[in-house]
Structures are given as C-alpha cells and as structure tokens.
Short mmCIF file of C-alpha atoms and ligand atoms in Angstrom, two decimals:
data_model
loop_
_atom_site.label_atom_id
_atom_site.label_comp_id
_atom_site.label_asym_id
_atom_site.label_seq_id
_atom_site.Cartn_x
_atom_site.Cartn_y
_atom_site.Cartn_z
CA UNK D 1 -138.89 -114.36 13.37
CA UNK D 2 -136.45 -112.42 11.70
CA UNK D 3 -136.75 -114.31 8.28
CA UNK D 4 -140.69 -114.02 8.32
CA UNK D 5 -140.10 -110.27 8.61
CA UNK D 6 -137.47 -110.32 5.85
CA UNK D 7 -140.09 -112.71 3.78
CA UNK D 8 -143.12 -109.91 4.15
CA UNK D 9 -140.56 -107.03 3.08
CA UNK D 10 -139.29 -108.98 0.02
CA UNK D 11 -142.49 -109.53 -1.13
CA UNK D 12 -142.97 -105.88 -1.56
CA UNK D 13 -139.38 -105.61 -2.54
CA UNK D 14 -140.49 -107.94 -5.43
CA UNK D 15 -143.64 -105.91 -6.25
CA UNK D 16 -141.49 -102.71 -6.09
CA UNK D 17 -138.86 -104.35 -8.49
CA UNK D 18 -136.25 -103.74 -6.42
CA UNK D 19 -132.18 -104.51 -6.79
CA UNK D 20 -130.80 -106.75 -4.48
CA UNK D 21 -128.53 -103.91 -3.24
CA UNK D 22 -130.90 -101.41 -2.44
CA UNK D 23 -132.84 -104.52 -0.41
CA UNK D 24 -129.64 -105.06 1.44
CA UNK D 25 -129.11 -101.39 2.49
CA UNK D 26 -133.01 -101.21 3.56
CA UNK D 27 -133.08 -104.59 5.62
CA UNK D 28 -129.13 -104.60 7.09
CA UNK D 29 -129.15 -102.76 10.46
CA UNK D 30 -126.84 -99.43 11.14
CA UNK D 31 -126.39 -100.98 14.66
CA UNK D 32 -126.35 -104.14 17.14
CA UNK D 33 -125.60 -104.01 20.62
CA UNK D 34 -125.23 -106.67 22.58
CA UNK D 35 -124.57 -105.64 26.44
CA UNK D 36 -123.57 -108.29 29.25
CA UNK D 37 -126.29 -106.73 31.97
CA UNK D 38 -124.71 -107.93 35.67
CA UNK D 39 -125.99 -106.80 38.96
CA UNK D 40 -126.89 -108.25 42.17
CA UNK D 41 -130.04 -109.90 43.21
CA UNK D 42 -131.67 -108.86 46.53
CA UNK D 43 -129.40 -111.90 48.78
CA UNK D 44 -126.53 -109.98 47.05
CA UNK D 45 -125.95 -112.93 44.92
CA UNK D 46 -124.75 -111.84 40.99
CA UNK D 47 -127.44 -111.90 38.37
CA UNK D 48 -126.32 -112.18 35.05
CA UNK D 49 -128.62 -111.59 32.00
CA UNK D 50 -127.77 -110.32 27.81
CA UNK D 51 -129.17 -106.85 26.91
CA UNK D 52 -129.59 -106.51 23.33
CA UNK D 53 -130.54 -103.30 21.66
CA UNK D 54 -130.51 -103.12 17.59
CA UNK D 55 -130.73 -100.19 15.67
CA UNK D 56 -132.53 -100.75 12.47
CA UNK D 57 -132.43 -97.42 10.28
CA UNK D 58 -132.54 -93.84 11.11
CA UNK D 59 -133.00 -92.15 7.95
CA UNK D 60 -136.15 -91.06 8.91
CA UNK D 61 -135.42 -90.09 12.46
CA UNK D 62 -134.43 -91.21 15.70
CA UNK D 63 -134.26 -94.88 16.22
CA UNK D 64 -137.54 -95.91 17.93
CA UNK D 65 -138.80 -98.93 19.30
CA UNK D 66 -139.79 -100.74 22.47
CA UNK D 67 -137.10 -103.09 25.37
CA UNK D 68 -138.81 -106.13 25.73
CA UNK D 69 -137.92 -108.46 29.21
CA UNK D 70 -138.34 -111.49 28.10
CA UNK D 71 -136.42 -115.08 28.64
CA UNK D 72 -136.39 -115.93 25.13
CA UNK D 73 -135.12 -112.60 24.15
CA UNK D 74 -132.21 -112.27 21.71
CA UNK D 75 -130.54 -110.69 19.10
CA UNK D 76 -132.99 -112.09 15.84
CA UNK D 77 -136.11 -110.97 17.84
CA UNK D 78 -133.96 -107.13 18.28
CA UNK D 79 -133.24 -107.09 14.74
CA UNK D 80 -136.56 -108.74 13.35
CA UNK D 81 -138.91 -106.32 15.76
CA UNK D 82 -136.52 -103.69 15.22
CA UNK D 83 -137.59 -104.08 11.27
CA UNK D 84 -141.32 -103.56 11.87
CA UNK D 85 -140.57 -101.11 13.43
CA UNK D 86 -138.82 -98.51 10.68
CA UNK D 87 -141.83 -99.91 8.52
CA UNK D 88 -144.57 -98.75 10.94
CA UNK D 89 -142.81 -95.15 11.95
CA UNK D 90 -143.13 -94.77 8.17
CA UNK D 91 -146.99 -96.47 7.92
CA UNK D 92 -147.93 -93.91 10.25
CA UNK D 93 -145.65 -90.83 9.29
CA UNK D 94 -144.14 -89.98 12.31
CA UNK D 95 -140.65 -88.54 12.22
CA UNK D 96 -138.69 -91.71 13.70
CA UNK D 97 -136.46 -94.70 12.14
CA UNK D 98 -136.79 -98.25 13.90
CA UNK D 99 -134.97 -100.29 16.83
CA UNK D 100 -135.81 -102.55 19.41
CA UNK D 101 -133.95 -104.58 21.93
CA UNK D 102 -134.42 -105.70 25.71
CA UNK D 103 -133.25 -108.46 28.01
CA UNK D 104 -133.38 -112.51 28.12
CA UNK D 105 -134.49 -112.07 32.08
CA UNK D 106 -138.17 -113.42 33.54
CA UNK D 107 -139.34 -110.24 35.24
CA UNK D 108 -141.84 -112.38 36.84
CA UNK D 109 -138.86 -114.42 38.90
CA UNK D 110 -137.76 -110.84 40.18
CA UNK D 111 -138.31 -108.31 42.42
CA UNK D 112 -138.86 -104.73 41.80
CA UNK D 113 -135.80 -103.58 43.14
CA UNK D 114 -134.05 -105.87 40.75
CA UNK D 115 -135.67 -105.36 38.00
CA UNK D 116 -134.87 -101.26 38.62
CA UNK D 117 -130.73 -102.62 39.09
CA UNK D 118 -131.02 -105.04 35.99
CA UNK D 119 -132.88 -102.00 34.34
CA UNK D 120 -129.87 -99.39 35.15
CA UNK D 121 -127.11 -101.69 34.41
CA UNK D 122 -128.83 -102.51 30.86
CA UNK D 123 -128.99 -98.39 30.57
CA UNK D 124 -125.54 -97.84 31.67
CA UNK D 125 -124.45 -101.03 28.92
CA UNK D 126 -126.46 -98.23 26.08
CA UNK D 127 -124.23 -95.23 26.98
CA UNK D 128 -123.87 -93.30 24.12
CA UNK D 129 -126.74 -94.86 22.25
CA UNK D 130 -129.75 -93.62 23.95
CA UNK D 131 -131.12 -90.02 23.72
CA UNK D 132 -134.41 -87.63 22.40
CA UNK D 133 -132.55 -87.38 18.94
CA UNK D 134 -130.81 -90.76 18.98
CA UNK D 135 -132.30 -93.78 20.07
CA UNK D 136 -136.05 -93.47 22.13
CA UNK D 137 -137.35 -96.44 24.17
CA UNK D 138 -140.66 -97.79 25.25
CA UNK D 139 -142.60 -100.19 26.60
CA UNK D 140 -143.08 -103.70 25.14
CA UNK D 141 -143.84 -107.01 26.79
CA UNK D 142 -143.13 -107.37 30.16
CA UNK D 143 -141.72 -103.50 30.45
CA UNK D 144 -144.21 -100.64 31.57
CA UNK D 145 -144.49 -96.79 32.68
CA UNK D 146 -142.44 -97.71 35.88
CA UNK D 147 -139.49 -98.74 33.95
CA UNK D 148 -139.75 -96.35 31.29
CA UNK D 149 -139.49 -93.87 34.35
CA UNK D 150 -135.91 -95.73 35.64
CA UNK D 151 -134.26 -95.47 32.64
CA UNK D 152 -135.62 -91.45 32.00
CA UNK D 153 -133.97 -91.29 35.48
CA UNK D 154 -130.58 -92.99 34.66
CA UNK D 155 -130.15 -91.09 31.89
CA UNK D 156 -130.59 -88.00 33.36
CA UNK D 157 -128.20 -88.90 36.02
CA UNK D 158 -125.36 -88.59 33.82
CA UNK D 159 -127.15 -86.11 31.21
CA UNK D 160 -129.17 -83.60 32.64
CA UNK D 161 -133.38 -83.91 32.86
CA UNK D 162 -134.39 -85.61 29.59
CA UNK D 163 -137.77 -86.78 29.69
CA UNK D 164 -137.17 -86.79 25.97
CA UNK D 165 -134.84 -90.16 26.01
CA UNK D 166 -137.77 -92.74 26.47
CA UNK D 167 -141.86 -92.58 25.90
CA UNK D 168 -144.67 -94.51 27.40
CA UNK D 169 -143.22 -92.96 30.97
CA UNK D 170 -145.80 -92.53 34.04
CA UNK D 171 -147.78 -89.56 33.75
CA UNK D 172 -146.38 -87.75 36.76
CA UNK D 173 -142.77 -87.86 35.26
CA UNK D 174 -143.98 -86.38 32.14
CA UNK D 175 -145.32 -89.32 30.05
CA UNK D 176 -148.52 -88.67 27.83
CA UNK D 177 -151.78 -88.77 28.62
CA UNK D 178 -153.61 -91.78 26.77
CA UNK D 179 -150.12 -93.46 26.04
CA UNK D 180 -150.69 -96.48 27.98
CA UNK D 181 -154.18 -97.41 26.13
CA UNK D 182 -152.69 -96.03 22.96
CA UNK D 183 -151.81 -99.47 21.00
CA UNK D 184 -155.30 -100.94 21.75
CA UNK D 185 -156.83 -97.96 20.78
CA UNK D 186 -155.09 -97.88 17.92
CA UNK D 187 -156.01 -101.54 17.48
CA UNK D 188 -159.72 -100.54 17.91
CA UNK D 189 -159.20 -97.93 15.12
CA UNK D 190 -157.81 -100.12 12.73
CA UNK D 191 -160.52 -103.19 13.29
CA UNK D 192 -163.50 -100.52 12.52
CA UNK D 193 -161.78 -99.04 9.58
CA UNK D 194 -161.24 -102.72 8.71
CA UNK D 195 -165.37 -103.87 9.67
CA UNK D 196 -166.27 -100.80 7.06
CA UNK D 197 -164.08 -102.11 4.02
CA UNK D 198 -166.09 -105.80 4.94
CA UNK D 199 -169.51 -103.55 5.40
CA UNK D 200 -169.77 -104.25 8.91
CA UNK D 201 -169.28 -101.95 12.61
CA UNK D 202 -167.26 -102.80 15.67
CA UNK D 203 -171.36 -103.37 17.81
CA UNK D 204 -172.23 -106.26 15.24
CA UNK D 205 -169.28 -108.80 15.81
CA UNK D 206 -167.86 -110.80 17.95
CA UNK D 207 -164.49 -110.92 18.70
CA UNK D 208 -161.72 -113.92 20.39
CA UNK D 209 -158.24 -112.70 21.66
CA UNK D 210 -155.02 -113.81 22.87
CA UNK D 211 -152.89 -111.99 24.82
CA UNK D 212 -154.70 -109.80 27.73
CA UNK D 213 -151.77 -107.04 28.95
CA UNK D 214 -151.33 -103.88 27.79
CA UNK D 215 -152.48 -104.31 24.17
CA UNK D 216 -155.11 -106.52 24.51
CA UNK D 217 -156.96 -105.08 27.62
CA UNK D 218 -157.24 -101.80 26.50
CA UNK D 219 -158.27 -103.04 22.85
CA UNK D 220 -161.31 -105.80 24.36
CA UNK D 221 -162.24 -102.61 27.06
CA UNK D 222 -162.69 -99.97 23.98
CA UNK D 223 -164.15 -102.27 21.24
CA UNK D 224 -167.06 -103.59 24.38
CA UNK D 225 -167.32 -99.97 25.00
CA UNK D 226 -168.62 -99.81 21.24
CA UNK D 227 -171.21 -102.70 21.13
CA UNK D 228 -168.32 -105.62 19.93
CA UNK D 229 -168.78 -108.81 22.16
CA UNK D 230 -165.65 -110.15 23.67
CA UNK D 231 -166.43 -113.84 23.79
CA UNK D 232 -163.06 -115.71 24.30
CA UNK D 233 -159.78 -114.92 25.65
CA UNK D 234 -156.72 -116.56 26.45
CA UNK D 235 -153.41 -115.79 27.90
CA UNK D 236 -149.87 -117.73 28.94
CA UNK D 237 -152.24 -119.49 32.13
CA UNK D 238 -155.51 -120.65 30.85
CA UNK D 239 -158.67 -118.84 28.92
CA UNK D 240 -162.05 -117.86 29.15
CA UNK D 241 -165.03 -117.77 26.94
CA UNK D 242 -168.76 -116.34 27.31
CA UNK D 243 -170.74 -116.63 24.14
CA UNK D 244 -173.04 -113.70 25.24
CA UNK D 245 -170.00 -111.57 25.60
CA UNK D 246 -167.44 -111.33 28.48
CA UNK D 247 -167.37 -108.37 31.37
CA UNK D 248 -164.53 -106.83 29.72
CA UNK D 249 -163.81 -104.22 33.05
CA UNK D 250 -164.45 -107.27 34.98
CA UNK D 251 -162.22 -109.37 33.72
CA UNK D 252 -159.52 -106.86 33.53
CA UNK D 253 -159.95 -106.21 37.40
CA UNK D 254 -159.80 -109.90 37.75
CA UNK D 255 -156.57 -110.25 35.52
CA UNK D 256 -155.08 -107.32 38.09
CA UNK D 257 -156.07 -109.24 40.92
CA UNK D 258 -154.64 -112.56 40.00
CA UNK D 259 -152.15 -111.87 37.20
CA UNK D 260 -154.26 -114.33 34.69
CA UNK D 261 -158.00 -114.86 33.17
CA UNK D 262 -157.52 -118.23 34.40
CA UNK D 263 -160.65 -118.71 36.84
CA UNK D 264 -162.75 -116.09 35.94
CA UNK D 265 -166.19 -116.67 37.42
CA UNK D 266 -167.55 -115.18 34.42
CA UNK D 267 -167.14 -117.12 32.31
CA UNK D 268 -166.05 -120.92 31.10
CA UNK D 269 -162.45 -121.90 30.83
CA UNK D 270 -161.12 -123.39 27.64
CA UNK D 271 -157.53 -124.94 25.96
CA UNK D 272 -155.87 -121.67 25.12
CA UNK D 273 -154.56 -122.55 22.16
CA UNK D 274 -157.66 -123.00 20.28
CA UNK D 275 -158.91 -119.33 20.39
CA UNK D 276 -157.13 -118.96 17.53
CA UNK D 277 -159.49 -121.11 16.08
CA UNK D 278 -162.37 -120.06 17.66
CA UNK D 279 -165.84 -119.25 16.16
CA UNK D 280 -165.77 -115.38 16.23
CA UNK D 281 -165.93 -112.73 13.23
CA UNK D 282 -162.69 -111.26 14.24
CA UNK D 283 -159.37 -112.41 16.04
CA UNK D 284 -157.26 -110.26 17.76
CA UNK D 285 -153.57 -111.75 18.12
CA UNK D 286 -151.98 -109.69 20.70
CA UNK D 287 -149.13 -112.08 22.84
CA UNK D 288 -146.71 -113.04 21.04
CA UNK D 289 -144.79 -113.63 17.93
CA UNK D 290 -146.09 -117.12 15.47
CA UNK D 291 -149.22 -117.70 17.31
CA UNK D 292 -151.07 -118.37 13.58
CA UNK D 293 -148.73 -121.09 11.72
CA UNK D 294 -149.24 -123.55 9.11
CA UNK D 295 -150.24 -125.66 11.50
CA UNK D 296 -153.54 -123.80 12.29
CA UNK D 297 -154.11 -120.91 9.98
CA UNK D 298 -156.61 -123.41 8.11
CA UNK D 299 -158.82 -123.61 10.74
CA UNK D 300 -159.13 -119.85 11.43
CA UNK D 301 -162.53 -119.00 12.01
CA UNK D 302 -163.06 -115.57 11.76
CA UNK D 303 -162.84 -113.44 8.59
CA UNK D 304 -160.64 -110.20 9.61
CA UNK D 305 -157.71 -110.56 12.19
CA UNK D 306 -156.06 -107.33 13.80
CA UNK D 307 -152.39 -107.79 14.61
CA UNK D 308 -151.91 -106.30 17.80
CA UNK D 309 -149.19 -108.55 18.36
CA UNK D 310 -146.16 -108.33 16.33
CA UNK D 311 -145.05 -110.75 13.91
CA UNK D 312 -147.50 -113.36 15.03
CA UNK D 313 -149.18 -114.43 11.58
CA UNK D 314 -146.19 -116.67 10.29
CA UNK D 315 -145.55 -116.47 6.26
CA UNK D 316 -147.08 -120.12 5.64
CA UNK D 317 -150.25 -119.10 7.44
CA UNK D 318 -150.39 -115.62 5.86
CA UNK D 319 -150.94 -117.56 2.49
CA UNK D 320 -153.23 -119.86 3.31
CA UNK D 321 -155.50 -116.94 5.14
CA UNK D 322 -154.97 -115.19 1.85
CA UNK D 323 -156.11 -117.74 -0.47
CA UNK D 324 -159.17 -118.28 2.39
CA UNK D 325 -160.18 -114.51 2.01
CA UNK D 326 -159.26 -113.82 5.03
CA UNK D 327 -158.87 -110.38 5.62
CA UNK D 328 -155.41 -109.47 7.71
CA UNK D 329 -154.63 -105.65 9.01
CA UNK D 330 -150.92 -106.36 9.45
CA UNK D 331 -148.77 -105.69 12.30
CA UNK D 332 -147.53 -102.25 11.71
CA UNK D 333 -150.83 -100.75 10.56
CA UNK D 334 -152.67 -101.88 13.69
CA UNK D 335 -150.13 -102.07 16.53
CA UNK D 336 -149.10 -98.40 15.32
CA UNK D 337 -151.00 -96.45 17.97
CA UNK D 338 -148.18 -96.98 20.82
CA UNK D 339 -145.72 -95.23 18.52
CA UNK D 340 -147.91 -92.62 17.24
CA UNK D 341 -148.72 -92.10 21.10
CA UNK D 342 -145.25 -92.26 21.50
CA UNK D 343 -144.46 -89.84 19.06
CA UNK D 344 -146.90 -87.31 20.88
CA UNK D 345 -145.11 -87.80 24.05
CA UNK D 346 -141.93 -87.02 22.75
CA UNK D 347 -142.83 -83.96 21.13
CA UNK D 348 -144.98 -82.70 24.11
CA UNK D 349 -141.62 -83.75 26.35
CA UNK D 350 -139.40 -81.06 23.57
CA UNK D 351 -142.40 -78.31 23.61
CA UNK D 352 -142.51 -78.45 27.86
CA UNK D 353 -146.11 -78.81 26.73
CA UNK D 354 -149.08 -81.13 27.84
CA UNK D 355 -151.56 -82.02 25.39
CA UNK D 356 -155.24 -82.85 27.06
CA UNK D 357 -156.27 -86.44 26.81
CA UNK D 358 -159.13 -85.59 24.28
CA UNK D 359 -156.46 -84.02 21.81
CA UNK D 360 -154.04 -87.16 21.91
CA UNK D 361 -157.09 -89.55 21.34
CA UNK D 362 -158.21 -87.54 18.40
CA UNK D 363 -155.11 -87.16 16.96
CA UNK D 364 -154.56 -90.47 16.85
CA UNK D 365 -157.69 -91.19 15.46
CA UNK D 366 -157.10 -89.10 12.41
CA UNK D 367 -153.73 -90.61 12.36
CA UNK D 368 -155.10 -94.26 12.25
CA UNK D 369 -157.82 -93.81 9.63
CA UNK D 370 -155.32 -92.06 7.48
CA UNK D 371 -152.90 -94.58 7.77
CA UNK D 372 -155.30 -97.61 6.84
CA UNK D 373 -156.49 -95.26 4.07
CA UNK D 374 -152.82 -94.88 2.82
CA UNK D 375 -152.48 -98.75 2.51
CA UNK D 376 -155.38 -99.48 0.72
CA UNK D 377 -154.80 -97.09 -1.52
CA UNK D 378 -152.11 -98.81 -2.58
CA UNK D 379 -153.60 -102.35 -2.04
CA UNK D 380 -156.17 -101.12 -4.78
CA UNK D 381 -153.77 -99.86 -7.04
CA UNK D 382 -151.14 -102.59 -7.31
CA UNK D 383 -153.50 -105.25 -6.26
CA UNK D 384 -151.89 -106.46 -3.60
CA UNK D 385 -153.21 -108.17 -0.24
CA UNK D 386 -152.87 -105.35 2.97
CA UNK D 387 -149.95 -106.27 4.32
CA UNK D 388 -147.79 -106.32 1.33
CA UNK D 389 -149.26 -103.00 0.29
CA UNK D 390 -148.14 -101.93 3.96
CA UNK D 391 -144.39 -103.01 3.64
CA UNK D 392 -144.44 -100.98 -0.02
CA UNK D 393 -145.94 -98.35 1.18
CA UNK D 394 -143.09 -97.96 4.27
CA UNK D 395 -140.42 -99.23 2.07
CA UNK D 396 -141.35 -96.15 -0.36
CA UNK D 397 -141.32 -93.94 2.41
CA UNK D 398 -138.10 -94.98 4.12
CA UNK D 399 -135.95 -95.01 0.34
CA UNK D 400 -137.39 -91.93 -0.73
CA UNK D 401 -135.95 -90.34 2.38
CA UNK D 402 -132.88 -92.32 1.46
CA UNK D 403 -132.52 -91.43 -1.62
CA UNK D 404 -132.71 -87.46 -0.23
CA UNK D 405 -130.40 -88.04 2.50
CA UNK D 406 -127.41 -90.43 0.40
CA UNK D 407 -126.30 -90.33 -3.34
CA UNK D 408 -128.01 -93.35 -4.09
CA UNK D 409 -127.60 -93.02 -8.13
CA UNK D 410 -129.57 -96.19 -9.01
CA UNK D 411 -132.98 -95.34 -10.71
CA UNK D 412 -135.12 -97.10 -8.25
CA UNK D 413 -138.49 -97.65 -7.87
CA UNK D 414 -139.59 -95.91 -4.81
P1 NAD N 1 -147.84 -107.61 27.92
O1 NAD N 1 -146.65 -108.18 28.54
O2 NAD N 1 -148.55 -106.48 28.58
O3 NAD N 1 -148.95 -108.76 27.66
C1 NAD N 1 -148.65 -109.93 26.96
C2 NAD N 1 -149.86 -110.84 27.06
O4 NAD N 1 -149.63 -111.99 26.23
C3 NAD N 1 -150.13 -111.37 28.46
O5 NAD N 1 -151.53 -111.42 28.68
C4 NAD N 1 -149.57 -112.79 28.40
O6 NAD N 1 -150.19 -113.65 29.32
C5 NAD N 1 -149.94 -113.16 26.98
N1 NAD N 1 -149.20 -114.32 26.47
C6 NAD N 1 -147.87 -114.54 26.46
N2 NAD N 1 -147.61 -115.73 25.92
C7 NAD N 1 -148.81 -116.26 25.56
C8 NAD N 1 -149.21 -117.48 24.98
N3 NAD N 1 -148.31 -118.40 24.61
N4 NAD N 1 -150.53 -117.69 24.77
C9 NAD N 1 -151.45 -116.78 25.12
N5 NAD N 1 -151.12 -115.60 25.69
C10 NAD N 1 -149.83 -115.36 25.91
O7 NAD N 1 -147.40 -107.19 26.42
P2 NAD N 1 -148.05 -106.11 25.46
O8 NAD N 1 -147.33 -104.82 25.65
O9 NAD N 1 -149.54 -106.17 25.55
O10 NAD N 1 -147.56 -106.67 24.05
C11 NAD N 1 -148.26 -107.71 23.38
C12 NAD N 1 -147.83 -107.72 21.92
O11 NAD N 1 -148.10 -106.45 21.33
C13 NAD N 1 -146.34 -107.96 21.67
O12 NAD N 1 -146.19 -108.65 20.45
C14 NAD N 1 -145.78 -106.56 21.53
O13 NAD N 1 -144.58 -106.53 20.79
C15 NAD N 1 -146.92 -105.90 20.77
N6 NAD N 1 -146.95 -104.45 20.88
C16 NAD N 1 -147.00 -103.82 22.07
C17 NAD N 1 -147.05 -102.43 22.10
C18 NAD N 1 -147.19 -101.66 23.40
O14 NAD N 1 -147.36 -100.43 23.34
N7 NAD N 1 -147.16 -102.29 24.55
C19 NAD N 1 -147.02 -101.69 20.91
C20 NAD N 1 -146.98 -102.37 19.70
C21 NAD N 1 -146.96 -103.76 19.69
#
C-alpha cells in the first residue's frame, strides 16, 4: 500500500518538477511508533497485540488521522494511510498535518471489556504523543464513538479533561453532531459534484458498493435519500443486489441486526467480488485498501467511482480506468468529510461550543464543493487526470507551508 501511495504522490511530484530532496522531506515521516500493546483477556489469560501509530508531517498542524483495529494492521499501512492523510487535511484546508496507526487485533474475536483494556494499554504505549495540539485520533475501520470515548478518557486520566485529544467521540462526551455520517456525506457531496462535471444528478444513476459500515451506510442512506438507486452491495460475508434499487434503511437495520447484508430478504445474493464489476453508473469502493487491481479494473462497469475507501484503486488499475475514461474522485477528495467533521469537532471541543447539526452539514457542504472545485481547477490547468491534480494540489499546500515554516533555499515549484 505504501508504494501505491508513494506512486500517486510522485506522479504529481513529476508534474510539479520536483528535486528528489524536497520529495524525500515531503514523503519521509517525522515519527513511527511502534508499541507492544499487552493486557489480559477476560479468563485473565495475556493478550498480546502491536500498536503502531505513525506520524506523517505536521507542518500544517497537528498530526491527524484515524487507529484502525485490524489483524493485518502494520507499520506500511500506518505510514501509507498516514500519507493520505497530510494530502487530504491540505485538499480540504483544515489546519491539521497527517498520521494514522492502530492495532493488528480482530475486534470481532473480543469482548468489549477487552477491547476498552487493549484500547488503554495502546493509549498508555502513545504517552507523550497524543494531545489537541499534537497528535488527534479518530475512528477508522473497526474503531467507533465508543472507543474514541476510552481513549478521551485515558488521556484525561493522567492530563486533565481533554475532549480535544481525539474526534469522532459519542455525542454525550462532547463529540460533534453529524460526525459519525460525516465521511459518507462527504462521499455523497463529492459523487454529485462529480455527476455535474459528467452532466448527470445523484436521482438518475445507479450505484454498486462495497463495504457497508460507517462509510458506506451513511453514503447508500443519503445518495437513496436523493433519488440514486442502490442496486448491489457487498461486504467481508456475502452481497446483495436489487436492480429496482435496494431498501437502503432496511438493509442497514438488517446489517445491525446480523452484522452482514448476507441474507437480506430484499434482495438476491451474489459473489462479492464481482460488484466491482457490476453494471451500475457509479461504484463506490468503501472496505478496504486494493479492491480495483489490474486484475479487474478492465472490467469496471461504471463510468465515475467515489473512493470512500482509502487506497483501494491500485496504480495498475488507476491507468487502465484512465485510458477507459473512467472518471475517479480520489481518495482524499471524497473520503475528506470525516476529517473536515473532525476538524469541526475539535474546534467546537477548544471553543466549549456546540455547533447545531444543520451548521456542521452545511459547512461541510461548502467545504466539499470547494474542495472538488480546487482540484479541477488544477486538473484543467495542467491537464492532469483528478487524482494527480489532487496530490499537486496538497503537495503545494503542504511545501508552501514548508517553505514558511523551514529555510528551505531551493527555488521550488510549489
Ligand atoms: P467499517 O469497519 O465501519 O466498515 C468496513 C466495511 O468494509 C464493512 O462493511 C466490512 O464488511 C467491509 N469489508 C471488509 N473487507 C471487505 C471485503 N474484502 N470485501 C467487501 N467488503 C469488505 O469501516 P469504515 O470506517 O466504513 O471504513 C471503510 C473505509 O473508509 C476504510 O478504507 C477507511 O480507511 C475509509 N475511511 C473511513 C473514514 C471514517 O470516518 N470512518 C474516513 C475516511 C476514510
């Protein structure tokens, strides 16, 4: 993962004309943690997982960027997440740098009062690192509002009430209104602004997904709200398709109820690999990392796809969607709406200050449009596909704040 992300940003190195030092300084991380993260399980038995935590660039800000649980987490995915994610604080002009980290554990194999131990003993393995103007958490895969709350609350143990130190907390502990919807919103957002540019709106097309958590059920619920037909998704257990258009609430209650899509009675199950493939005008990515490869990028059906995953267009399938015309809103344009949401949260947490839900939704509306606006602005002007305009757009934002902040004497283009 890490070398697709270093492929995307040295393609707009490349267009930028950059040196091979200044690319080094941009793409070398200030920080890497690695944390041994033992505890007990509930039979009082040691668990033993790796906590990783890497700290991309703070030039710009705090480091900011989600704690993933995940068994195949490790110190590329950290680093290579932690990337995108100093490129989209920048895309979307909030006042953060990038980071991201988490632990190789199945949350799914534990209970709740583990996962709060394995959760405090990764916290306790970040002392020093963490806080509201050094290092912010949130929620990624397999990490939610609940945890976000135990690690405000270990934190605050040893520092004094910071609601500050993490975003994407539970609303009753000071989290933001509309954060938990915010990336699919934000996904929404991006896919109209997207439909427009291809002459189209969100209540003419249909749409196949993969991934159905946070991302992906708030992004199906908002775009069905609008008059887009949902009409295959898939998960890690099985898929489900409807041609006339899937009950998105429906499904989501079901997916609450039984953890998967797999078996909803609306619908007809399918092989979930193939709804990448699947006949719709737009595909939503939003699981995991390299879900479109080489392999299958050829056979993509539809003719926009939304990241709301990250990373999971792979550089040999970005080219061949490219030379198919295949129009791609990148990663960190599209999946930006957490952080912006984030962002809010964090500065409502300094002001003491709630923001109604109506005022965080339109903010990040405006926030959104401008953003996609930004980027094709410069795809236009350097003729360059969206996602490479995206990385130059960040990259220009992150060294010009370089350049303020270091005696960088180099004449670079930025
Ligand atoms: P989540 O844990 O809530 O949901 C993940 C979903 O992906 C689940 O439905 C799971 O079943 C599905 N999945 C996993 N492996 C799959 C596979 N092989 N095939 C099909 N489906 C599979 O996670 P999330 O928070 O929705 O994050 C999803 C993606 O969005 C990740 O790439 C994450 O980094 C990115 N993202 C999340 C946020 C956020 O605010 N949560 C923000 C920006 C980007």
């Amino acid at each position: 993962m890490l070398e697709a992300s270093h492929h995307y940003f040295n393609e707009a190195a490349d267009a930028l004309d950059l040196s091979d030092q200044i690319r080094e300084i941009l793409l070398t991380p200030r920080r890497v943690l690695k944390v041994e993260v033992v505890t007990e399980d509930d039979e009082g038995k040691l668990l033993h997982f790796t906590g990783f935590r890497t700290q991309h660039t703070d030039v710009r800000g705090p480091y900011k960027g989600g704690l993933r649980y995940h068994p195949h987490m490790d110190e590329d995915h950290a680093t290579a997440l932690a990337n995108l994610m100093t490129w989209k604080t920048a895309i979307v002009g909030v006042p953060f740098g990038g980071a991201k980290g988490g632990i190789n554990c199945d949350p799914r194999q534990m209970s709740r009062q583990e996962l709060d131990r394995v959760t405090r003993a990764f916290v306790k393995g970040m002392s020093g690192m963490l806080g509201p103007t050094l290092d912010i958490p949130a929620p990624d895969v397999n990490t939610n509002a609940e945890v976000m709350g135990w690690i405000m609350d270990e934190y605050s143990q040893s520092n004094g009430f910071s609601p500050g130190v993490v975003t994407g907390k539970p609303v009753d502990l000071f989290g933001s209104l509309g954060r938990d919807e915010a990336t699919g919103r934000g996904v929404m957002y991006a896919m109209r602004e997207a439909l427009k540019d291809q002459g189209k709106s969100i209540a003419e097309v249909t749409v196949a997904m993969q991934g159905f958590g946070n991302v992906g059920t708030h992004a199906a619920r908002l775009i069905a709200e609008l008059g887009g037909k949902i009409i295959a998704v898939a998960d890690h257990l099985g898929a489900v398709e409807n041609q006339e258009g899937l009950d998105v609430p429906a499904l989501i209650a079901w997916t609450a109820e039984h953890g998967t899509v797999n078996g909803f009675p609306g619908g007809a199950p399918f092989e979930g690999a193939d709804v990448i493939t699947w006949p719709a005008d737009v595909l939503i990515p939003a699981a995991l990392e390299e879900a479109i490869t080489g392999d299958n990028a050829g056979d993509v059906r539809a003719s926009l796809i939304v990241e709301g995953a990250n990373g999971p267009t792979t550089p040999r399938a970005d080219e061949i969607l490219r030379d198919r015309g295949v129009l791609t809103v990148p990663d960190i344009l599209a999946n930006a709406g957490g952080v912006t949401v984030s962002y809010f949260e964090w500065a409502q947490n300094i002001q003491q200050f709630r923001w109604e839900l109506d005022r965080v939704n339109d903010e990040l509306e405006k926030v959104i449009v401008r953003a996609y606006a930004d980027v094709r602005t410069v795809a236009k002007e350097k003729s360059l596909d969206m996602r490479t305009a995206a990385f130059v757009l960040a990259i220009q934002r992150v060294g010009r704040a370089a350049k303020a902040r270091w005696p960088i004497r180099e004449t670079v283009r930025l």
